[in-house]
Coordinates of C-alpha atoms in Angstrom, one line a residue:
M1 CA 114.9 103.3 98.7
G2 CA 115.4 99.5 99.1
S3 CA 115.2 98.8 94.9
L4 CA 117.5 96.9 93.6
S5 CA 117.4 99.4 90.7
I6 CA 120.1 101.5 93.1
F7 CA 122.5 98.8 92.1
I8 CA 121.6 97.6 88.7
I9 CA 121.6 100.8 86.8
E10 CA 120.4 98.9 83.7
N11 CA 117.6 101.3 81.8
E12 CA 115.5 98.3 80.6
V13 CA 115.2 96.5 83.5
K14 CA 114.9 99.5 86.4
S15 CA 111.2 99.6 86.3
D16 CA 110.9 96.1 86.8
L17 CA 113.0 96.2 89.8
D18 CA 111.6 99.2 91.4
N19 CA 108.1 97.6 90.9
L20 CA 109.6 94.3 92.4
F21 CA 110.6 96.4 95.5
L22 CA 107.1 98.3 95.7
R23 CA 105.2 95.0 95.7
Q24 CA 107.4 93.5 98.5
D25 CA 105.4 95.2 101.1
S26 CA 102.4 93.0 100.4
A27 CA 104.3 90.0 99.4
Q28 CA 106.8 87.9 101.5
W29 CA 110.5 89.3 101.8
H30 CA 111.2 85.2 100.8
D31 CA 109.4 85.8 97.5
F32 CA 111.2 89.2 97.1
Y33 CA 114.8 87.8 97.7
D34 CA 114.3 85.1 95.6
E35 CA 113.3 87.6 92.9
C36 CA 116.6 89.7 93.8
Y37 CA 118.7 86.8 93.5
K38 CA 117.4 86.1 89.8
H39 CA 117.8 89.2 88.7
L40 CA 121.5 89.6 90.0
M41 CA 122.3 86.5 88.2
V42 CA 120.9 87.9 85.2
A43 CA 123.1 90.9 85.8
R44 CA 125.9 88.8 86.2
E45 CA 125.4 86.8 83.0
R46 CA 124.5 90.0 80.5
K47 CA 127.0 92.5 82.1
F48 CA 124.5 94.6 82.9
K49 CA 126.0 98.0 84.4
I50 CA 126.1 98.5 87.9
S51 CA 126.5 101.0 90.9
F52 CA 129.4 100.7 93.0
E53 CA 127.9 103.4 95.1
G54 CA 124.6 101.9 94.8
A55 CA 126.1 98.9 96.3
L56 CA 127.1 100.8 99.3
T57 CA 123.9 102.0 99.9
L58 CA 121.8 98.8 99.3
I59 CA 123.9 96.4 101.4
P60 CA 123.1 98.0 105.1
L61 CA 119.5 98.1 104.1
Y62 CA 119.4 94.4 103.1
Y63 CA 122.1 93.8 106.1
N64 CA 119.7 95.0 109.0
Q65 CA 116.7 93.2 107.4
V66 CA 117.9 89.9 107.2
S67 CA 120.3 89.7 110.3
S68 CA 117.4 91.0 112.7
S69 CA 115.1 88.1 111.3
D70 CA 114.4 85.1 113.2
D71 CA 113.7 83.1 110.2
D72 CA 116.2 80.9 109.2
D73 CA 115.2 80.4 105.6
L74 CA 114.7 84.2 104.9
L75 CA 118.2 84.7 106.3
L76 CA 120.0 82.2 104.3
K77 CA 118.1 83.9 101.3
G78 CA 118.9 87.5 102.1
V79 CA 122.9 86.3 102.6
H80 CA 122.8 84.9 98.9
V81 CA 121.7 88.2 97.9
L82 CA 124.2 90.1 99.6
D83 CA 126.8 87.8 98.3
Q84 CA 126.0 88.3 94.9
I85 CA 125.9 91.9 95.2
L86 CA 129.6 91.9 96.3
T87 CA 130.6 89.2 93.9
L88 CA 129.5 91.4 91.1
C89 CA 131.3 94.4 92.5
D90 CA 134.2 92.2 92.9
E91 CA 134.2 90.8 89.1
R92 CA 133.7 93.9 87.6
H93 CA 136.0 96.2 89.7
H94 CA 139.1 95.8 87.6
E95 CA 137.7 97.7 84.8
E96 CA 135.2 100.3 86.3
C97 CA 136.0 100.7 89.7
P98 CA 140.1 99.5 90.5
D99 CA 139.8 101.0 94.1
W100 CA 136.5 99.4 94.9
H101 CA 138.1 97.2 97.9
Q102 CA 139.7 100.1 99.4
I103 CA 136.3 102.0 98.9
L104 CA 134.3 99.2 100.7
V105 CA 136.8 98.9 103.5
K106 CA 136.9 102.6 104.5
S107 CA 133.2 102.7 104.5
S108 CA 130.9 102.3 107.2
V109 CA 129.3 99.4 105.2
F110 CA 132.9 97.1 106.2
K111 CA 132.2 97.8 109.9
E112 CA 128.6 97.9 110.2
C113 CA 127.9 95.1 107.9
I114 CA 130.9 92.9 107.1
L115 CA 132.7 92.9 110.5
A116 CA 129.3 92.5 112.0
A117 CA 128.5 89.6 109.9
V118 CA 131.8 87.9 111.1
N119 CA 130.7 88.4 114.9
N120 CA 127.4 87.3 114.6
S121 CA 125.9 84.3 116.1
D122 CA 124.6 83.1 112.8
C123 CA 126.6 80.6 111.0
H124 CA 125.8 81.9 107.4
L125 CA 126.2 85.6 108.3
Q126 CA 129.8 84.8 109.7
L127 CA 130.6 82.8 106.6
F128 CA 129.3 85.6 104.4
G129 CA 131.5 88.1 106.6
V130 CA 134.7 86.2 106.9
T131 CA 134.5 85.3 103.1
Q132 CA 134.2 89.0 102.3
V133 CA 137.1 89.8 104.6
L134 CA 139.1 87.2 102.8
T135 CA 138.3 88.9 99.4
C136 CA 139.5 92.1 100.7
L137 CA 142.9 90.7 101.7
K138 CA 143.5 89.5 98.6
S139 CA 143.1 92.9 96.9
N140 CA 144.8 96.2 96.8
A141 CA 143.0 96.9 100.4
R142 CA 145.2 94.6 102.5
D143 CA 147.4 97.3 104.1
L144 CA 144.3 99.0 105.1
L145 CA 142.6 95.9 106.8
T146 CA 146.1 94.9 109.1
S147 CA 145.8 98.1 110.9
Q148 CA 142.2 97.2 112.3
D149 CA 142.3 95.1 115.4
D150 CA 139.0 94.4 115.0
V151 CA 139.3 92.6 111.9
V152 CA 142.1 90.3 113.6
R153 CA 139.9 89.7 116.8
G154 CA 137.0 88.9 114.5
L155 CA 138.7 86.3 112.5
I156 CA 140.4 84.6 115.5
K157 CA 136.7 84.3 117.1
S158 CA 135.9 82.7 114.1
L159 CA 138.4 79.8 114.8
G160 CA 136.2 79.2 117.4
G161 CA 133.2 78.3 115.7
G162 CA 131.5 74.9 115.0
V163 CA 131.2 75.6 111.5
S164 CA 134.3 74.1 109.4
S165 CA 133.3 76.2 106.6
V166 CA 134.0 79.5 108.4
S167 CA 136.8 78.4 110.7
T168 CA 138.7 77.2 107.4
T169 CA 138.0 80.4 105.4
A170 CA 139.2 82.2 108.7
K171 CA 142.3 80.0 108.9
T172 CA 143.0 81.1 105.3
A173 CA 142.2 84.7 105.9
L174 CA 144.8 84.9 109.0
V175 CA 147.8 83.1 107.1
L176 CA 147.0 85.5 104.2
L177 CA 147.4 88.5 106.8
C178 CA 150.8 87.3 108.1
E179 CA 152.3 87.5 104.9
Q180 CA 152.8 91.2 105.8
E181 CA 155.1 92.2 109.0
Q182 CA 152.0 94.3 110.2
G183 CA 149.8 91.7 110.0
L184 CA 152.1 89.0 111.6
A185 CA 152.4 91.8 114.3
A186 CA 149.0 92.1 114.8
L187 CA 148.2 88.3 115.2
F188 CA 151.5 87.3 117.0
S189 CA 153.0 90.2 118.9
D190 CA 149.8 91.9 120.1
S191 CA 149.2 91.0 123.7
A192 CA 145.4 91.2 123.2
A193 CA 145.3 89.1 120.3
L194 CA 147.4 86.4 121.9
D195 CA 144.8 86.5 124.5
A196 CA 142.2 86.2 121.9
L197 CA 143.8 82.9 120.7
N198 CA 144.1 81.6 123.9
T199 CA 140.7 82.1 124.7
V200 CA 139.5 80.4 121.5
M201 CA 141.7 77.3 122.2
A202 CA 140.1 76.9 125.6
V203 CA 136.9 76.3 123.9
N204 CA 137.8 72.8 122.7
D205 CA 139.9 70.8 120.8
S206 CA 138.8 71.5 117.4
S207 CA 139.2 75.2 118.1
K208 CA 142.6 74.7 119.8
F209 CA 143.9 72.8 116.5
N210 CA 142.3 75.5 114.2
V211 CA 145.0 77.8 115.9
Y212 CA 147.9 75.5 115.7
E213 CA 147.0 74.9 111.8
V214 CA 147.2 78.7 111.8
V215 CA 150.8 78.4 113.9
Q216 CA 151.9 75.8 111.3
R217 CA 150.9 77.4 108.2
V218 CA 152.2 80.8 109.1
C219 CA 155.8 79.1 110.3
V220 CA 156.4 77.8 106.7
L221 CA 156.1 81.4 105.2
G222 CA 159.5 82.5 106.2
S223 CA 162.1 82.9 108.8
D224 CA 160.1 86.2 110.0
Q225 CA 157.2 84.6 110.4
L226 CA 158.8 81.4 111.9
S227 CA 160.8 83.7 114.5
M228 CA 157.7 85.9 115.8
V229 CA 155.6 82.7 116.1
S230 CA 158.3 80.9 118.2
N231 CA 158.5 84.1 120.0
S232 CA 154.6 84.1 121.0
G233 CA 155.2 80.6 122.6
L234 CA 152.5 79.1 120.3
L235 CA 154.8 76.7 118.5
D236 CA 156.1 75.4 121.9
Q237 CA 152.8 74.8 122.9
L238 CA 152.0 72.7 119.7
V239 CA 155.4 70.8 120.2
A240 CA 154.1 69.9 123.9
E241 CA 150.7 68.2 122.4
V242 CA 153.0 65.3 121.3
S243 CA 153.4 64.5 125.1
S244 CA 150.0 65.3 126.3
S245 CA 147.8 62.8 128.0
D246 CA 145.2 62.8 125.1
T247 CA 146.0 60.4 122.1
L248 CA 143.9 62.2 119.4
S249 CA 145.7 65.5 120.3
Q250 CA 149.1 63.6 120.2
L251 CA 147.9 62.3 116.7
A252 CA 146.7 65.9 115.5
A253 CA 149.9 67.4 116.5
L254 CA 152.1 65.3 115.1
Q255 CA 150.3 65.6 111.7
L256 CA 151.0 69.2 111.9
L257 CA 154.8 69.0 113.1
S258 CA 155.1 66.6 110.1
E259 CA 154.1 69.3 107.6
L260 CA 156.1 72.1 109.4
M261 CA 159.1 70.0 109.1
E262 CA 159.0 69.9 105.4
S263 CA 160.5 73.6 105.8
E264 CA 164.2 73.8 106.3
K265 CA 164.3 76.6 108.6
A266 CA 161.0 75.3 110.6
L267 CA 163.3 71.7 111.0
D268 CA 166.2 73.7 112.0
H269 CA 164.2 75.3 114.7
I270 CA 162.5 72.2 115.6
K271 CA 166.0 70.3 116.1
S272 CA 167.5 73.0 117.9
A273 CA 164.8 72.9 120.7
G274 CA 165.4 69.3 121.0
V275 CA 161.9 68.3 119.4
L276 CA 163.3 65.4 117.6
H277 CA 164.9 64.1 120.3
Q278 CA 161.4 64.0 122.3
L279 CA 160.0 62.2 119.6
Q280 CA 162.2 59.7 119.3
T281 CA 161.9 59.1 123.0
A282 CA 158.0 59.0 122.3
L283 CA 158.3 56.8 119.4
L284 CA 160.8 54.1 121.5
Q285 CA 158.5 54.4 124.4
A286 CA 155.4 53.7 122.4
H287 CA 156.6 50.8 120.5
S288 CA 157.8 49.3 123.9
S289 CA 154.2 49.2 125.3
Q290 CA 152.7 48.0 122.2
D291 CA 149.2 47.3 124.0
S292 CA 148.9 51.1 125.4
L293 CA 146.9 54.1 123.7
A294 CA 150.3 55.4 122.8
A295 CA 151.2 52.9 120.2
M296 CA 148.5 54.4 118.1
N297 CA 151.0 57.2 117.4
I298 CA 153.7 54.9 116.0
P299 CA 152.5 55.4 112.3
G300 CA 152.7 59.1 113.1
L301 CA 155.9 59.4 114.5
L302 CA 157.5 57.4 111.9
K303 CA 156.0 59.4 109.4
V304 CA 157.5 62.4 111.2
F305 CA 161.3 60.9 110.8
G306 CA 160.5 60.1 107.5
V307 CA 159.9 63.7 106.4
V308 CA 163.0 64.6 108.3
G309 CA 165.1 61.7 106.5
R310 CA 163.9 63.2 102.9
T311 CA 165.9 66.2 103.3
R312 CA 168.0 65.2 106.2
P313 CA 168.9 61.7 105.9
E314 CA 172.4 62.0 107.6
L315 CA 170.8 64.0 110.6
V316 CA 168.4 60.7 111.0
C317 CA 170.9 58.3 110.5
R318 CA 173.9 59.7 112.9
E319 CA 171.7 61.2 115.7
H320 CA 168.8 58.9 115.6
S321 CA 170.1 55.6 114.8
A322 CA 167.6 54.2 117.2
V323 CA 164.7 55.2 114.9
V324 CA 166.5 53.9 111.9
S325 CA 167.0 50.3 113.7
L326 CA 163.3 50.3 114.6
M327 CA 162.1 51.0 111.3
L328 CA 164.3 47.8 110.0
Q329 CA 163.1 46.0 112.4
L330 CA 159.3 46.9 112.0
S331 CA 159.7 46.3 108.4
S332 CA 161.6 43.1 108.7
D333 CA 159.4 41.6 111.5
S334 CA 156.6 39.0 109.8
S335 CA 154.9 39.0 113.2
S336 CA 154.2 42.8 112.9
D337 CA 151.4 44.7 112.1
P338 CA 151.4 44.4 108.3
C339 CA 150.0 48.2 108.0
L340 CA 152.8 49.3 110.4
S341 CA 155.5 47.2 108.4
I342 CA 154.3 49.0 105.1
I343 CA 154.7 52.7 106.9
A344 CA 157.9 51.6 108.3
L345 CA 159.3 50.5 104.5
D346 CA 158.0 54.0 103.1
T347 CA 159.7 55.7 105.8
L348 CA 162.9 54.0 105.1
V349 CA 162.8 54.3 101.4
Q350 CA 162.1 57.9 102.0
L351 CA 165.5 58.1 104.3
A352 CA 167.4 56.2 101.4
N353 CA 166.2 58.6 98.6
T354 CA 169.8 60.0 98.0
S355 CA 173.3 58.5 97.2
N356 CA 174.8 59.6 100.3
A357 CA 172.0 58.1 102.4
K358 CA 172.2 54.8 100.9
K359 CA 175.8 54.9 101.8
L360 CA 175.1 55.9 105.3
L361 CA 172.4 53.0 105.7
H362 CA 175.0 50.5 104.4
Y363 CA 178.0 51.3 106.2
N364 CA 176.2 52.4 109.6
F365 CA 173.3 49.6 109.7
R366 CA 174.8 47.2 107.4
S367 CA 174.1 43.9 109.2
E368 CA 170.3 45.1 109.9
V369 CA 170.0 46.5 106.1
D370 CA 171.1 43.0 104.8
E371 CA 168.4 41.1 106.7
W372 CA 166.0 43.8 106.1
L373 CA 167.1 43.3 102.1
K374 CA 166.5 39.5 102.5
T375 CA 163.3 39.6 104.4
L376 CA 161.7 42.1 101.4
G377 CA 162.9 39.5 98.7
R378 CA 160.9 36.9 100.6
Q379 CA 157.9 39.3 101.2
L380 CA 157.9 39.7 97.6
Q381 CA 157.2 36.0 97.0
T382 CA 154.8 35.2 99.8
A383 CA 153.3 38.5 101.3
P384 CA 149.3 38.8 99.8
M385 CA 149.5 40.9 96.6
E386 CA 148.5 44.4 97.6
Q387 CA 151.5 43.9 100.2
R388 CA 153.8 42.6 97.5
A389 CA 152.9 45.6 95.3
R390 CA 153.8 48.1 97.6
R391 CA 157.2 46.4 98.6
L392 CA 157.9 46.4 95.1
S393 CA 157.1 50.1 94.7
A394 CA 159.5 50.8 97.7
L395 CA 162.1 48.7 95.5
V396 CA 161.8 51.0 92.7
L397 CA 162.6 53.7 95.1
L398 CA 165.4 52.0 96.7
F399 CA 167.0 51.7 93.2
S400 CA 166.4 55.0 92.1
V401 CA 169.4 57.4 92.2
P402 CA 169.9 60.8 90.8
A403 CA 172.5 61.5 88.3
L404 CA 175.8 59.9 89.1
P405 CA 178.7 61.9 89.8
Q406 CA 181.0 62.2 86.7
D407 CA 183.8 63.6 88.4
D408 CA 184.1 61.2 91.1
R409 CA 184.6 57.5 89.7
V410 CA 185.4 56.0 93.1
E411 CA 182.5 57.4 94.3
S412 CA 180.3 56.2 91.6
D413 CA 181.7 52.7 91.8
D414 CA 181.0 52.3 95.5
L415 CA 177.3 53.4 94.8
Q416 CA 177.2 50.7 91.6
E417 CA 178.6 48.0 94.0
L418 CA 176.6 48.8 97.0
L419 CA 173.2 48.5 94.9
Q420 CA 174.3 45.8 93.0
G421 CA 175.0 43.8 96.3
W422 CA 171.5 45.1 97.6
Y423 CA 170.2 43.7 94.6
N424 CA 171.7 40.3 94.9
L425 CA 170.3 40.3 98.9
V426 CA 166.7 41.0 97.5
F427 CA 167.1 38.4 94.7
P428 CA 169.6 35.9 95.7
C429 CA 169.5 34.4 91.8
G430 CA 171.3 37.4 91.1
T431 CA 169.5 37.5 87.8
L432 CA 166.4 39.5 86.1
E433 CA 164.1 36.6 86.1
P434 CA 162.0 37.5 89.4
V435 CA 161.4 41.1 88.1
D436 CA 160.6 39.4 84.7
K437 CA 158.0 37.2 86.5
F438 CA 156.6 40.2 88.1
M439 CA 156.0 42.0 84.7
R440 CA 154.0 39.1 83.4
L441 CA 151.7 39.0 86.2
P442 CA 147.8 39.7 85.3
F443 CA 147.6 42.1 88.4
P444 CA 148.2 45.6 87.2
E445 CA 149.7 46.7 90.7
M446 CA 152.3 44.4 90.3
H447 CA 153.6 44.2 86.3
L448 CA 153.0 48.0 86.2
E449 CA 155.5 48.4 89.1
A450 CA 158.0 46.1 87.5
Y451 CA 158.2 48.1 84.7
H452 CA 159.2 51.0 87.1
L453 CA 161.5 48.9 88.6
L454 CA 163.1 47.9 85.0
R455 CA 163.3 51.5 84.3
A456 CA 165.2 52.4 87.7
L457 CA 167.5 49.5 86.7
I458 CA 168.2 50.3 83.6
R459 CA 169.7 53.7 84.7
L460 CA 172.4 51.8 86.5
P461 CA 175.2 50.4 84.4
W462 CA 175.0 46.9 85.8
G463 CA 171.3 47.0 85.5
A464 CA 171.2 48.1 82.4
K465 CA 173.8 45.4 81.0
M466 CA 171.5 42.6 83.2
V467 CA 168.3 43.8 81.2
A468 CA 169.9 44.1 77.8
A469 CA 171.2 40.7 78.3
N470 CA 167.9 38.8 79.1
T471 CA 166.4 37.9 75.8
A472 CA 163.2 36.8 77.2
T473 CA 162.3 40.4 79.0
L474 CA 163.6 42.0 75.5
K475 CA 161.1 40.0 73.7
Y476 CA 158.3 40.7 76.1
L477 CA 158.9 44.3 76.0
L478 CA 158.5 44.5 72.2
D479 CA 155.8 42.7 71.8
R480 CA 152.9 45.1 72.2
S481 CA 150.0 42.7 72.3
T482 CA 151.0 42.2 75.9
E483 CA 149.4 45.5 76.9
S484 CA 145.8 46.9 76.5
C485 CA 146.0 49.8 79.0
K486 CA 147.2 52.9 78.4
E487 CA 149.3 53.2 81.4
G488 CA 150.9 50.1 80.3
K489 CA 151.7 51.1 77.0
E490 CA 153.2 54.2 77.9
L491 CA 155.4 52.8 80.9
K492 CA 156.5 49.8 78.5
Y493 CA 157.6 52.5 75.9
A494 CA 159.4 54.3 78.8
V495 CA 161.6 51.4 79.5
A496 CA 162.5 50.8 75.6
K497 CA 163.4 54.6 75.8
A498 CA 165.7 54.0 78.8
L499 CA 167.3 50.9 77.2
L500 CA 168.1 53.3 73.9
C501 CA 169.9 55.5 76.3
N502 CA 172.6 53.0 76.4
P503 CA 172.9 51.9 72.9
E504 CA 176.6 50.7 73.3
V505 CA 175.2 48.2 76.1
L506 CA 172.2 47.1 74.1
S507 CA 174.1 46.6 71.0
E508 CA 177.0 44.7 72.9
E509 CA 174.5 42.6 74.8
A510 CA 171.6 41.7 72.9
G511 CA 172.9 42.4 69.0
K512 CA 172.3 45.2 66.6
Q513 CA 169.2 43.5 65.2
A514 CA 167.6 44.2 68.9
Y515 CA 169.2 47.5 69.0
D516 CA 167.3 48.4 65.7
A517 CA 164.0 46.5 66.7
F518 CA 163.9 49.0 69.8
K519 CA 165.0 51.8 67.8
A520 CA 162.0 51.3 65.7
Y521 CA 159.9 50.5 68.7
V522 CA 160.6 53.9 70.2
K523 CA 160.2 55.5 66.7
N524 CA 156.6 54.5 66.1
G525 CA 155.3 55.7 69.6
P526 CA 153.7 53.7 72.7
F527 CA 150.5 52.8 70.6
Y528 CA 151.6 52.0 67.5
V529 CA 150.8 48.5 66.0
E530 CA 153.4 47.0 64.2
P531 CA 154.0 43.7 62.2
Y532 CA 155.7 40.3 63.3
V533 CA 159.4 40.6 62.8
E534 CA 161.7 37.8 63.4
L535 CA 165.3 38.4 64.7
G536 CA 168.5 36.6 65.6
V537 CA 168.1 37.0 69.7
G538 CA 164.6 35.3 69.5
H539 CA 161.3 36.5 68.3
L540 CA 161.4 39.9 69.0
H541 CA 158.6 42.1 67.8
G542 CA 159.2 45.7 66.5

């Protein structure tokens, strides 16, 4: 009755499987499960015929044997066998039994074995059960599962376990469940489910934030999900964690909120609830009491506003000017924590990612921005190498702009003038020499970022003229011997291609021979080794 031949129905192994089962009475179950596992692996590899009906017969027999065992090793081996049987069915169902998952969910096997495993106290059985539920949720049986309260309760209960693999799988399953209206309602509108969620949250902080992660991931699925989660009160509970007395809870909540705010609709909800003003107050208070535990939240709070600034720079600049001023202060203050200074800098350049945002910073915070840019220029010369590279990377983003408007010459000219003014604040000499110097440094993190900066500058009319007029820089760019790594060769090639996008500027500033040399360079690709050529602009290399 319990022979694997009920499931693997290939004639050439049937007698072996039957003999294996007959011998198990005198042998150890450990050895029996080891042999079963080997046969299952061979069946997968050789595409042996299987019986889906046989699987439904065999699984309860093995599950009852495994779940009643107090031998951990035997239990684990049995779970592996059960998992392999169901995996084989899952792999074959498309061709041989398209309705397999529906058949499984409707059968007694699902409740008596899979759901029983979900609710078992053993973590191996829990993981087996939750994994099989997730597999069925990904199939055409999802609608059948959303109507089963015990499925939702079992997954909720799994969020409170101490094994991360179980809770991680359960979180994925619950989020998948909420993609459909019925599943969403079963989790966030049903009073029994909400009670179960609150019960799990009361177990410990880890379980609480497992629930909050489900809340965050469901909120970004769409408007319906956001609305229903909000009505449940759980989103408000997550927001309230930012003001809790536990610093670790605050940090975890900030991380989830930061990811949540990347959704436009979620951000609208959070803004309308006054959460951003709460976070601003928390940030300013944390900064004013640097010796307190609250100061640990400053990086997380800055990152939240950085996320908001990427999509809503106007919102941050106009309604949270105190936060922008603090970012400028932290990134300019040489006495502040270097790590905090870098985070503030990264947040600022996220905020300045659009043309309009750059103008808002310029006109609303002009004196502070000017001082910040001057300080940034000094830091590029004196800071430790790693910090200099991070600041150079920030400068690349600062001078990177989307396609300039063709139908509004005034706006385009204003932006050009603004960016050129910023460049002159960072590099008071107003020339390309500092960037050229960075490009020649033997430190990859610096000279590779210098290529990125050159490419950003070339996309600006005044920057293109400045680069094309610098003979030393052109000569270095055309000298293929200066780069040995693949990334360096490709970046240098990208700069050359960018220059060729402004043929009139390159010809006018550097001459026709320089233009021809760059044209040949680009034609031959980034890795071509070309002979030495003398040109009128200096010894340029093709």
